[in-house]
Amino acid sequence: MKFYAFLAVMAVMLSPSSAQGPDVIIGDLFDLNNYAPAGGFHAYSFGTNACNIGTTPLNWIANTNDHPVIAQQMYRVRDGVFRQIGFAWMKHGFGALQLSYCGPCTPHPNFNALGVGCSDPYCAGLNGQQASLGPRSEVNASTGVFPYPATMVPSVTDSTSARVRVESSLVLNQPASSRFFIEGQYVAKDDAANSHAGNNASYREVETTASGDLSLTGATVPQLPAIYAWQSIDPGVAIVTHDVVGDGRFILGTNAVSLGGGMTRHVFALHNLNSDLAASSISVSLPSGATVSNLQFLDADYHSGEAWSSSDWSGVFANGAVTWTSPDTFASNPAGSALRWGTCHTFVFESDMAPGQVSVGLFKNGSSFIFAAPPVPDWAINGPAASLTVDGLSNNGFTGPIQQTLNFGATAMVNFSSNVATGGTEQDIFYHAGAAVPGSAGGTVFGDGKIINLDLSQTLEQFWDWQTTSSGSFLWTAPTVPAHFAAQMAVTDATAFSSFHVSAALEVAVDPCAFGTVAHTLGDDDTVQVTFGAGGDHSCVSTVSIYGTSHDALYINSNGSVSFGSGSTSFAASVTEFTNQMPRVAGNWSDLNPTGVNLIQSVSDGGGNVVVQFMSVPAWSFSGGGSTVSFDIGFGANGDVAITSHSIVGTWGNTSLTGFSPGGGATGNPVTWSTMIGATTPYAGTDAVYEMVTGGAPSGFSALILHPDNSITVN
């Protein structure tokens, strides 16, 4: 379902815009070239597929300044820190194909413009062609204006020159948790003139090898710069934007990483999407008495003869703020070190206090603007010092606690952990009736950012009455009456700023669920889905399991089987299909026809058990001679899967198959069930076990039971 949801989002984002004029975006980042490392650098280029989602053609005139230019950037996320690690010189567009990657295309009659709805791909080879790349410093991304031809060419000294050049140390020997992203951005004069420059960047994730080579992974995220990738993989990241009137957009991403001992690493990534004024300073305010250390400035250097300076900004903590400032002013050096368009500078410091508002100084005109204080999470999240989860769920510090809804008597796996190992530390889980509360509305927020999401005005119960800090898990069984409660774990730590750590809050609701009988109307060679859990056909059943996999739905197939992942309309019993297709339980797979009669139903109870019943279902009339078959396929809360109550009325002439299969290329094990009465036989999870009778049906047994360990008992 996630894949189809993503396609739906893509369809919206790539559909023609209601805005007037041309509007160029990158619909896809495709193709990728890895170049030979040289001089301590790696280099890359990648393909960009432009889409005109506007209402008029986009100019694409070669050998003039009336065509798009293409920027390529690269970023890394490591240990909670987002930073830019490389970029390339600009590729100048020279002609537009009229393709339909974006959807319906109204082609322009020649290569001098990109038609409405049309796409134009530039492969990695073109975007990495060193001799045809131009400088970034001559492009005004706010207006899309640049001189043509360019007044400078790249200094090409090796395979990395002018391409997306990255220090080798930033891609080699990185922790497995590191993530990498590429970003493409188009700049065009007529696009900017119609106020559409805010959606020209798109990003995509890439993977690295031991040699530093890249490969594409995931899908392109259109119309968003890569700083949004940081937020997509880290729920603690907040993003705010500021549009400078008459100029361009700045985007600020923030993150707070707990270091223990009351200290937090604060990360501020400031991205200049398309401002020509650029930025030359950033200042982050802090409360009085704050302790600050370990200031860092992270950027990617210009290269290959680019005119702009890459000198580092100096950072200082003074007068209640941490401030980084460029060594240059526009008056003293117009090409000085500034945060230019298509680049991101990252600023890091450690403190025992939460930061306040952020002020950014502009390079070219000396003015400034203020980002409001970064959003403060209202909800605690799990960390190494204190973690409490239910059923493996997680939460976002900005949206709510970990939430789980359970049916009466259902079980949930609770995991708890802490890496605090100082002498005498203890932990306990506190809980109260009702909902958890946000830090800003009933909760308690401490100066070091810790958040208690329990309502301290209520009477708190203790799960352990304090115990020595440890990690583990336990299975919790929901009561058989409605309940709603919140819980949070605390860990004592004398070295911490507030002398304790807290986990994310859990909020658990125990609700009555629906069980009973659901009749299913199926036609000849038909299939129907039966769903479980909240809102499903049988909500007292959370999932059913077979061959070690839990499923929140099953498919009843009218020809005598139950399958998982998809249904089957095949009327002829087939060993090949049984072993190679989806997981399946065949009560009597044969050519059946329940058309026009309610003879198939699913029945559940309040304990999580469900059974699918075929009740006197006729064989297909031309081959069955009026005979019928009945059987039950049951799924127990204990993990057993059983075929029971199998019976034939009349003379059965259809070939039939009865048994169990994990599908996906399972090993076939043909048996005769009646010879196995009273025995339990072990099988592997890759074994399909079945009896197929040509011109008849298996018989002579009362129950076939597949156990969770894949053994089968025959009665």
XYZ file of C-alpha atoms in Angstrom:
715
model
C 0.000 0.000 0.000
C 2.891 2.381 0.697
C 3.987 2.057 -2.929
C 0.544 2.958 -4.262
C 0.262 5.849 -1.794
C 3.570 7.152 -3.083
C 2.347 6.905 -6.668
C -0.705 8.919 -5.694
C 1.494 11.639 -4.210
C 3.621 11.643 -7.347
C 0.530 11.995 -9.499
C -0.524 15.086 -7.558
C 2.922 16.639 -7.581
C 3.506 16.031 -11.249
C 0.043 17.000 -12.420
C -0.306 20.278 -14.319
C -0.226 23.276 -11.977
C -2.960 25.864 -11.781
C -0.270 28.576 -11.641
C 0.162 30.628 -14.805
C 3.218 30.604 -17.049
C 6.005 28.032 -17.287
C 6.935 26.072 -14.157
C 9.950 23.762 -14.322
C 10.547 21.045 -11.743
C 12.688 17.912 -11.598
C 10.356 14.952 -11.859
C 13.104 12.346 -11.568
C 16.765 12.012 -10.654
C 17.964 9.042 -12.661
C 21.213 7.587 -13.979
C 24.422 8.032 -11.998
C 28.091 8.202 -12.957
C 30.959 7.430 -10.586
C 34.305 8.892 -11.642
C 37.831 7.837 -10.701
C 38.912 9.384 -7.384
C 41.783 11.860 -7.540
C 43.657 14.051 -5.100
C 41.645 12.962 -2.062
C 38.286 13.529 -3.755
C 35.492 11.427 -5.240
C 33.244 12.768 -7.984
C 29.804 12.004 -9.376
C 27.139 13.217 -11.773
C 23.511 12.192 -12.167
C 20.669 12.519 -14.610
C 17.842 15.034 -14.271
C 14.427 14.726 -15.896
C 12.772 18.144 -16.118
C 9.001 18.576 -16.238
C 7.079 21.702 -17.217
C 4.024 21.612 -14.951
C 3.017 25.151 -15.891
C 0.504 26.487 -18.399
C 2.836 27.815 -21.130
C 6.025 26.474 -22.746
C 9.355 27.006 -20.960
C 12.073 28.651 -23.062
C 15.021 26.398 -23.853
C 17.027 28.357 -26.412
C 20.608 27.222 -26.947
C 23.522 29.683 -27.131
C 21.563 32.423 -25.321
C 20.823 33.200 -21.688
C 17.212 32.089 -22.159
C 17.469 28.450 -21.162
C 17.564 26.537 -17.858
C 20.779 25.756 -16.028
C 21.102 22.631 -13.911
C 22.726 22.420 -10.471
C 23.788 19.199 -8.745
C 24.385 18.880 -4.987
C 25.076 16.097 -2.461
C 24.412 15.784 1.284
C 25.060 13.431 4.188
C 23.163 12.679 7.411
C 25.307 11.189 10.162
C 24.758 11.063 13.928
C 21.811 13.432 13.643
C 23.756 16.033 11.622
C 22.752 17.082 8.090
C 25.465 18.700 5.981
C 26.289 19.439 2.376
C 29.337 17.537 1.156
C 29.603 18.499 -2.503
C 28.293 20.267 -5.586
C 29.082 20.694 -9.262
C 29.399 23.474 -11.781
C 26.287 24.245 -13.832
C 25.013 22.357 -16.865
C 23.507 24.686 -19.518
C 20.429 23.413 -21.338
C 20.740 23.283 -25.128
C 17.469 21.806 -26.365
C 14.285 20.253 -25.015
C 12.840 16.914 -26.026
C 9.065 16.654 -25.745
C 8.566 13.453 -23.743
C 5.771 12.340 -21.434
C 7.420 11.244 -18.169
C 5.281 13.815 -16.335
C 2.002 12.783 -17.913
C 0.134 14.076 -20.982
C 2.452 16.271 -23.053
C 1.496 19.115 -25.378
C 4.728 19.196 -27.399
C 6.379 22.396 -28.520
C 7.047 22.264 -32.284
C 10.851 22.498 -31.858
C 13.664 22.111 -29.324
C 13.569 25.794 -28.289
C 10.982 25.304 -25.538
C 9.601 22.561 -23.293
C 5.896 22.078 -23.936
C 3.188 22.100 -21.296
C 3.174 18.801 -19.393
C 6.285 17.630 -21.250
C 9.564 16.260 -19.912
C 13.181 16.490 -20.990
C 15.895 14.166 -19.615
C 19.575 15.076 -19.305
C 21.604 11.954 -18.517
C 24.474 11.737 -16.034
C 27.001 11.882 -18.855
C 25.702 15.227 -20.114
C 25.472 16.714 -16.629
C 29.038 15.584 -15.912
C 30.590 16.742 -19.202
C 33.384 18.901 -17.791
C 34.078 21.080 -20.826
C 30.448 22.212 -21.132
C 29.857 23.211 -17.501
C 29.567 26.824 -16.366
C 30.145 28.687 -13.079
C 27.511 29.010 -10.374
C 28.808 32.452 -9.424
C 27.389 34.080 -12.573
C 23.837 32.800 -11.997
C 21.235 34.825 -10.122
C 18.905 32.072 -8.902
C 16.339 34.604 -7.734
C 15.779 36.015 -11.244
C 17.198 33.217 -13.395
C 19.469 35.729 -15.139
C 23.045 34.861 -16.153
C 25.459 36.003 -18.867
C 25.975 33.839 -21.920
C 28.501 32.770 -22.862
C 29.990 32.441 -19.387
C 33.012 34.573 -18.651
C 34.939 31.678 -17.083
C 35.435 27.977 -17.696
C 36.310 25.317 -15.136
C 39.906 24.457 -14.417
C 39.950 20.780 -15.372
C 42.923 19.050 -13.782
C 41.546 15.566 -13.105
C 38.424 13.395 -13.227
C 36.807 15.206 -10.284
C 37.012 18.752 -11.663
C 33.724 20.668 -12.080
C 31.650 17.590 -11.175
C 29.930 16.841 -7.864
C 33.206 16.732 -5.969
C 33.266 15.299 -2.435
C 36.139 14.848 -0.002
C 36.844 11.111 0.001
C 36.909 11.065 3.805
C 33.220 12.022 3.812
C 32.068 8.966 1.827
C 34.627 6.298 2.784
C 34.466 4.243 5.992
C 31.216 5.808 7.163
C 29.016 4.239 9.864
C 26.278 1.998 8.513
C 23.692 4.436 9.860
C 24.928 7.247 7.577
C 22.531 8.312 4.817
C 23.377 10.128 1.573
C 21.191 12.223 -0.727
C 21.631 13.887 -4.098
C 19.762 17.004 -5.164
C 19.101 18.557 -8.536
C 17.901 22.100 -9.131
C 16.846 23.955 -12.293
C 17.125 27.734 -12.655
C 15.284 29.429 -15.537
C 14.504 33.079 -16.240
C 10.879 32.670 -17.352
C 10.179 30.246 -14.498
C 11.487 32.787 -11.959
C 9.604 35.657 -13.620
C 6.368 33.765 -12.925
C 7.309 33.242 -9.236
C 7.837 29.499 -9.601
C 11.450 29.234 -8.388
C 10.461 27.742 -5.030
C 9.801 24.227 -6.366
C 12.772 23.708 -8.692
C 14.791 21.347 -6.449
C 14.215 17.604 -5.958
C 16.156 14.952 -4.052
C 16.800 11.214 -4.003
C 18.657 8.882 -1.664
C 21.852 7.128 -2.774
C 23.866 4.317 -1.231
C 27.650 4.105 -0.960
C 29.972 1.151 -1.420
C 33.272 0.446 0.317
C 35.038 2.131 -2.608
C 32.927 5.288 -2.328
C 30.878 4.611 -5.448
C 27.206 5.584 -5.331
C 24.063 3.800 -6.466
C 20.503 5.097 -6.604
C 17.960 3.860 -4.095
C 14.385 4.741 -3.263
C 12.427 7.165 -5.399
C 12.882 10.811 -6.315
C 11.033 13.253 -4.059
C 10.042 16.082 -6.408
C 9.746 19.784 -5.628
C 11.584 19.609 -2.295
C 15.283 20.245 -1.570
C 17.284 17.580 0.227
C 17.088 19.222 3.645
C 13.579 17.734 3.812
C 15.139 14.267 3.560
C 16.678 14.929 6.969
C 13.235 15.494 8.444
C 11.819 12.424 6.685
C 14.309 10.085 8.401
C 14.567 11.803 11.795
C 11.332 12.639 13.651
C 13.172 15.132 15.860
C 14.044 17.461 12.972
C 12.023 20.654 12.595
C 12.035 22.791 9.433
C 10.982 26.420 8.980
C 11.290 28.699 5.944
C 11.753 32.416 5.348
C 11.155 34.187 2.038
C 13.144 37.396 1.597
C 10.848 39.844 -0.196
C 11.914 40.342 -3.785
C 14.731 37.808 -3.455
C 14.543 34.144 -2.483
C 13.983 31.464 0.140
C 16.036 30.291 3.115
C 15.212 27.008 4.872
C 16.324 26.247 8.434
C 16.441 22.691 9.749
C 17.099 22.029 13.437
C 17.806 18.955 15.502
C 18.661 18.240 19.130
C 20.730 15.157 19.973
C 20.942 14.150 23.633
C 24.530 13.498 24.743
C 23.847 12.533 28.348
C 25.046 14.372 31.401
C 22.516 17.118 30.731
C 24.177 18.187 27.476
C 22.512 18.326 24.064
C 24.066 18.739 20.632
C 22.102 21.400 18.740
C 22.276 21.275 14.950
C 21.218 24.176 12.711
C 21.346 23.563 8.951
C 20.681 26.749 6.962
C 19.926 26.148 3.284
C 19.832 28.943 0.725
C 17.469 27.687 -1.947
C 17.572 30.632 -4.355
C 18.484 33.883 -2.595
C 20.876 36.103 -4.537
C 21.449 38.336 -1.509
C 23.050 35.327 0.244
C 23.794 35.128 3.980
C 26.926 36.046 5.923
C 26.024 35.396 9.565
C 23.776 33.371 11.840
C 23.146 33.936 15.537
C 21.316 31.577 17.925
C 20.140 33.013 21.244
C 20.419 31.079 24.517
C 19.070 31.629 28.046
C 21.201 33.328 30.655
C 23.551 30.915 32.390
C 23.780 28.489 29.488
C 26.940 26.441 29.071
C 28.166 26.167 25.454
C 30.987 24.114 23.930
C 32.231 22.368 20.776
C 31.181 24.874 18.105
C 31.411 23.519 14.538
C 31.000 25.038 11.075
C 30.353 22.535 8.261
C 30.224 23.345 4.556
C 31.310 22.133 1.122
C 34.066 24.022 -0.701
C 33.816 25.570 -4.150
C 36.323 24.133 -6.583
C 37.739 23.998 -10.094
C 38.302 27.747 -10.332
C 34.897 28.915 -9.103
C 35.069 32.615 -8.172
C 33.288 32.386 -4.831
C 35.343 32.002 -1.646
C 34.974 28.982 0.656
C 36.624 30.447 3.754
C 35.173 29.072 6.982
C 33.000 31.240 9.194
C 34.232 31.812 12.737
C 31.975 30.970 15.677
C 31.823 32.493 19.142
C 29.549 32.331 22.194
C 29.068 35.803 23.641
C 26.297 38.098 24.878
C 23.789 35.281 25.231
C 24.121 33.932 21.694
C 26.195 31.586 19.567
C 27.173 33.459 16.408
C 29.004 32.480 13.234
C 30.179 35.233 10.885
C 31.784 35.276 7.446
C 35.325 36.717 7.317
C 34.191 38.853 4.359
C 31.754 41.657 3.705
C 30.200 42.362 0.340
C 31.841 45.800 0.301
C 35.312 44.367 0.856
C 34.958 41.282 -1.355
C 31.829 40.693 -3.487
C 33.048 37.132 -4.124
C 33.611 36.559 -0.413
C 32.527 33.636 1.715
C 28.739 33.693 1.914
C 25.911 31.176 2.000
C 25.069 31.275 -1.710
C 22.088 29.775 -3.514
C 21.937 25.987 -3.804
C 24.161 25.530 -0.756
C 23.760 24.635 2.899
C 25.917 25.553 5.892
C 25.547 23.562 9.096
C 26.232 25.034 12.537
C 26.649 22.802 15.593
C 27.175 23.448 19.284
C 26.573 21.672 22.583
C 24.697 23.219 25.483
C 22.799 22.454 28.659
C 20.006 24.853 27.669
C 17.484 24.927 24.815
C 18.132 27.597 22.142
C 15.816 30.458 21.250
C 15.334 32.553 18.121
C 17.715 32.512 15.159
C 18.879 35.672 13.374
C 20.366 35.550 9.853
C 22.394 38.407 8.364
C 22.285 38.982 4.594
C 25.540 39.365 2.686
C 24.806 41.839 -0.094
C 22.659 44.453 1.663
C 23.590 44.013 5.328
C 20.000 43.542 6.503
C 18.827 40.637 8.642
C 15.767 38.565 9.417
C 14.686 36.348 12.281
C 13.504 32.786 12.383
C 11.254 32.254 15.381
C 12.618 29.928 18.031
C 12.737 26.436 16.522
C 9.652 24.391 17.354
C 10.083 22.655 20.682
C 8.944 19.029 20.825
C 5.922 18.483 23.039
C 6.563 14.788 23.427
C 9.489 12.794 24.753
C 11.057 10.302 22.374
C 13.091 7.220 23.168
C 16.861 7.385 23.431
C 19.723 5.179 24.606
C 19.349 6.337 28.219
C 15.643 5.487 28.460
C 13.493 3.596 25.982
C 10.010 2.119 26.359
C 8.059 0.710 23.420
C 4.947 -1.348 22.797
C 4.846 -3.726 19.828
C 7.896 -2.015 18.322
C 6.066 1.262 17.674
C 7.742 4.681 17.787
C 6.613 8.305 17.959
C 7.461 11.793 16.751
C 8.380 14.447 19.296
C 6.141 16.954 17.543
C 2.991 14.900 17.052
C 2.228 12.660 20.024
C 3.114 9.678 22.222
C 3.464 6.075 21.136
C -0.117 4.898 20.736
C -1.543 1.398 20.583
C -5.118 0.142 20.589
C -5.749 -3.401 21.782
C -8.782 -5.622 21.794
C -10.052 -7.313 24.938
C -7.577 -9.983 26.020
C -5.057 -9.182 23.287
C -1.347 -9.284 24.060
C 1.311 -6.642 23.448
C 5.095 -6.889 23.617
C 6.651 -4.241 25.840
C 10.384 -3.552 25.471
C 12.432 -1.404 27.839
C 16.117 -0.476 27.825
C 18.727 1.904 29.236
C 22.454 2.281 28.733
C 22.922 4.179 31.988
C 25.384 2.122 33.995
C 26.519 4.457 36.774
C 26.366 3.011 40.269
C 23.009 2.917 41.994
C 20.861 3.861 39.003
C 17.271 2.651 39.060
C 14.303 2.614 36.734
C 10.553 2.386 36.964
C 7.502 2.655 34.736
C 4.907 5.133 35.976
C 1.334 5.143 34.696
C -2.075 6.692 35.237
C -5.563 6.429 33.785
C -6.385 8.580 30.779
C -4.304 10.155 28.052
C -0.710 11.335 28.029
C -0.319 15.126 27.965
C 1.904 17.355 25.796
C 4.741 19.213 27.462
C 3.143 22.581 26.735
C -0.317 21.639 28.018
C -0.213 19.683 31.246
C 3.185 18.027 30.938
C 6.471 19.102 32.502
C 9.438 20.407 30.484
C 12.889 20.741 32.062
C 15.665 23.138 31.116
C 17.667 20.406 29.406
C 14.719 19.522 27.161
C 13.462 16.466 29.020
C 9.678 16.125 28.876
C 7.388 14.314 31.292
C 4.205 13.504 29.394
C 2.300 12.150 32.382
C -0.165 14.355 34.227
C 1.596 14.830 37.568
C -1.626 16.119 39.135
C -2.952 12.563 38.957
C -2.007 9.706 41.245
C 0.788 7.796 39.548
C 1.081 4.036 39.872
C 4.465 2.284 39.707
C 5.045 -0.877 37.733
C 8.161 -2.102 39.572
C 8.465 0.175 42.616
C 11.972 0.939 41.333
C 14.453 -1.686 40.217
C 18.110 -1.696 39.191
C 18.543 -0.329 35.674
C 18.290 -3.089 33.076
C 16.954 -3.901 29.625
C 14.388 -6.508 28.696
C 10.850 -7.215 27.549
C 7.598 -8.715 28.734
C 4.253 -9.743 27.255
C 1.313 -7.717 28.543
C -2.252 -9.017 28.304
C -5.033 -6.474 27.919
C -7.973 -6.715 30.319
C -11.413 -7.772 29.145
C -12.940 -4.428 30.076
C -12.435 -1.033 28.406
C -9.305 0.791 29.608
C -7.213 3.816 28.650
C -3.920 4.668 30.311
C -0.580 6.431 29.784
C 2.859 5.228 30.886
C 6.430 6.532 30.843
C 9.712 5.109 32.133
C 12.123 7.110 34.288
C 15.797 6.265 34.858
C 17.763 7.916 37.670
C 21.200 9.308 36.794
C 23.102 11.544 39.216
C 25.324 12.776 36.363
C 22.405 14.098 34.284
C 21.385 17.757 34.355
C 18.025 16.957 35.945
C 19.254 13.730 37.620
C 17.033 11.502 35.497
C 16.125 10.400 31.963
C 12.688 9.639 30.566
C 11.452 7.442 27.752
C 8.767 8.196 25.239
C 5.276 8.057 26.700
C 2.978 5.158 25.823
C -0.764 5.621 25.451
C -2.723 2.377 25.360
C -6.444 2.019 24.736
C -8.235 -1.267 25.339
C -11.510 -1.296 23.452
C -14.254 -3.835 22.870
C -14.000 -5.470 19.506
C -16.338 -7.023 16.972
C -16.607 -10.764 16.559
C -19.164 -13.109 15.134
C -20.211 -14.371 11.724
C -19.670 -12.621 8.397
C -21.354 -14.130 5.332
C -19.435 -13.855 2.056
C -21.049 -13.850 -1.368
C -18.732 -15.297 -3.987
C -19.329 -16.209 -7.590
C -17.712 -18.835 -9.757
C -13.891 -18.551 -9.798
C -14.085 -15.638 -7.351
C -12.124 -14.318 -4.366
C -12.907 -11.999 -1.436
C -10.675 -10.322 1.157
C -11.358 -10.676 4.889
C -9.673 -8.085 7.129
C -8.679 -8.118 10.803
C -7.940 -5.534 13.477
C -9.574 -2.184 14.151
C -12.120 -1.417 11.441
C -11.798 -4.888 9.930
C -14.329 -7.630 9.365
C -13.173 -9.314 12.584
C -11.633 -6.668 14.844
C -11.160 -9.055 17.785
C -8.596 -10.831 15.622
C -5.490 -8.675 15.210
C -3.660 -10.990 12.820
C -3.471 -14.621 11.821
C -0.182 -16.447 11.408
C 1.077 -19.100 9.049
C 4.643 -20.236 8.436
C 5.988 -17.675 10.893
C 4.389 -14.651 9.215
C 1.508 -12.624 10.624
C -1.168 -11.305 8.260
C -3.835 -8.670 8.881
C -6.012 -10.040 6.083
C -6.716 -13.249 4.188
C -8.425 -14.120 0.915
C -11.212 -16.676 0.609
C -11.095 -18.290 -2.820
C -14.347 -19.787 -4.080
C -12.565 -22.867 -5.391
C -11.808 -24.160 -1.908
C -8.786 -22.406 -0.433
C -7.620 -19.502 1.715
C -4.565 -17.505 0.631
C -2.431 -14.581 1.817
C -1.124 -11.535 0.014
C -3.497 -12.020 -2.898
C -6.449 -14.108 -3.942
C -6.637 -16.931 -6.474
C -9.322 -17.540 -9.102
C -7.729 -20.697 -10.498
C -10.314 -23.499 -10.698
C -7.943 -26.396 -11.480
C -5.931 -27.795 -8.574
C -2.260 -27.421 -9.473
C 0.786 -28.530 -7.500
C 2.924 -26.021 -9.404
C 0.681 -23.112 -8.417
C 0.308 -24.439 -4.879
C 4.054 -24.540 -4.261
C 5.113 -21.457 -6.224
C 2.403 -18.837 -5.718
C 1.177 -17.183 -2.509
C 0.946 -18.894 0.923
C -2.220 -20.969 0.902
C -4.341 -23.428 2.861
C -6.433 -25.671 0.641
C -9.411 -27.274 2.357
C -10.521 -28.831 -0.910
C -9.089 -26.991 -3.906
C -11.284 -28.061 -6.768
C -13.664 -26.594 -9.332
C -16.422 -25.264 -7.051
C -19.276 -22.874 -7.784
C -20.968 -21.064 -4.848
C -22.773 -18.622 -7.168
C -26.125 -17.426 -5.852
C -26.004 -19.045 -2.414
C -24.573 -17.896 0.945
C -22.534 -21.008 1.624
C -19.210 -19.467 2.685
C -18.683 -17.526 5.912
C -15.985 -16.470 8.371
C -16.589 -16.751 12.109
C -14.527 -15.250 14.949
C -14.676 -15.161 18.738
C -13.453 -12.670 21.322
C -10.265 -14.631 21.906
C -8.627 -13.963 18.562
C -9.658 -17.184 16.806
C -11.217 -17.201 13.334
C -12.495 -19.961 11.061
C -13.479 -19.912 7.382
C -16.359 -22.277 6.657
C -17.355 -23.802 3.316
C -20.846 -25.253 3.871
C -22.134 -27.683 1.247
C -20.564 -25.767 -1.632
C -21.503 -27.380 -4.972
C -18.994 -28.653 -7.452
C -19.169 -26.936 -10.823
C -22.332 -28.457 -12.313
C -20.887 -29.899 -15.519
C -18.292 -31.997 -13.732
C -19.511 -32.425 -10.176
C -22.698 -34.355 -10.702
C -24.596 -32.374 -8.013
C -22.165 -33.253 -5.226
C -21.105 -30.789 -2.488
C -18.135 -30.320 -0.170
C -17.901 -28.895 3.357
C -14.848 -28.043 5.460
C -13.490 -25.511 7.954
C -10.118 -23.723 7.818
C -9.353 -22.363 11.286
C -6.668 -19.972 12.534
C -6.070 -20.128 16.266
C -4.760 -17.398 18.517
C -2.087 -19.943 19.517
C -0.772 -20.033 15.930
C -2.299 -23.362 14.887
C -3.884 -23.615 11.429
C -6.389 -26.440 11.052
C -8.438 -28.057 8.292
C -11.415 -29.780 9.932
C -14.946 -31.065 9.275
C -14.041 -32.162 5.740
C -16.898 -34.079 4.124
C -18.264 -34.894 0.663
C -21.924 -35.459 -0.185
C -22.545 -37.314 -3.415
C -20.066 -38.716 -5.882
C -17.052 -36.438 -6.259
C -15.524 -36.450 -9.739
C -13.291 -33.368 -9.641
C -9.563 -33.526 -8.999
C -8.947 -32.015 -5.540
C -5.996 -30.891 -3.407
C -5.918 -30.528 0.393
C -2.970 -29.192 2.393
C -0.676 -26.338 3.387
C 1.908 -24.318 1.430
C 4.191 -21.345 2.208
C 4.340 -20.665 -1.542
C 7.227 -18.805 -3.131
C 8.972 -21.883 -4.503
C 8.210 -24.292 -1.669
C 9.421 -27.877 -1.719
C 6.546 -30.213 -2.553
C 5.766 -33.062 -0.142
C 2.880 -35.211 -1.461
C 1.263 -37.372 1.229
C -1.801 -39.530 1.880
C -3.428 -37.990 4.928
C -5.349 -41.106 5.961
C -2.086 -43.031 6.471
C -0.795 -40.415 8.956
C -3.634 -40.598 11.506
C -2.386 -40.100 15.078
C 1.053 -38.848 14.041
C 2.797 -35.479 14.238
C 5.372 -35.051 11.492
C 8.027 -32.301 11.463
C 8.434 -30.183 8.331
C 10.522 -27.178 7.361
C 9.070 -23.723 6.851
C 9.806 -24.124 3.148
C 7.810 -27.352 2.780
C 4.412 -27.563 1.113
C 2.534 -30.640 2.340
C -0.538 -31.804 0.467
C -2.607 -34.672 -0.912
C -3.972 -34.412 -4.443
C -6.488 -36.971 -5.716
C -7.185 -37.159 -9.448
C -10.921 -37.482 -10.095
C -11.731 -37.431 -6.399
C -10.993 -35.836 -3.028
C -8.774 -36.640 -0.011
C -10.663 -38.389 2.787
C -10.279 -40.492 5.913
C -9.167 -37.756 8.341
C -10.980 -35.490 10.819
C -8.367 -32.773 11.327
C -5.096 -31.592 9.793
C -3.251 -29.186 12.113
C -0.263 -27.082 11.039
C 1.569 -25.944 14.188
C 3.725 -22.787 14.577
C 6.875 -24.948 14.385
C 5.635 -26.177 10.940
C 4.964 -29.716 12.172
C 1.637 -31.253 11.141
C -0.661 -33.402 13.291
C -3.250 -35.608 11.562
C -6.337 -36.890 13.365
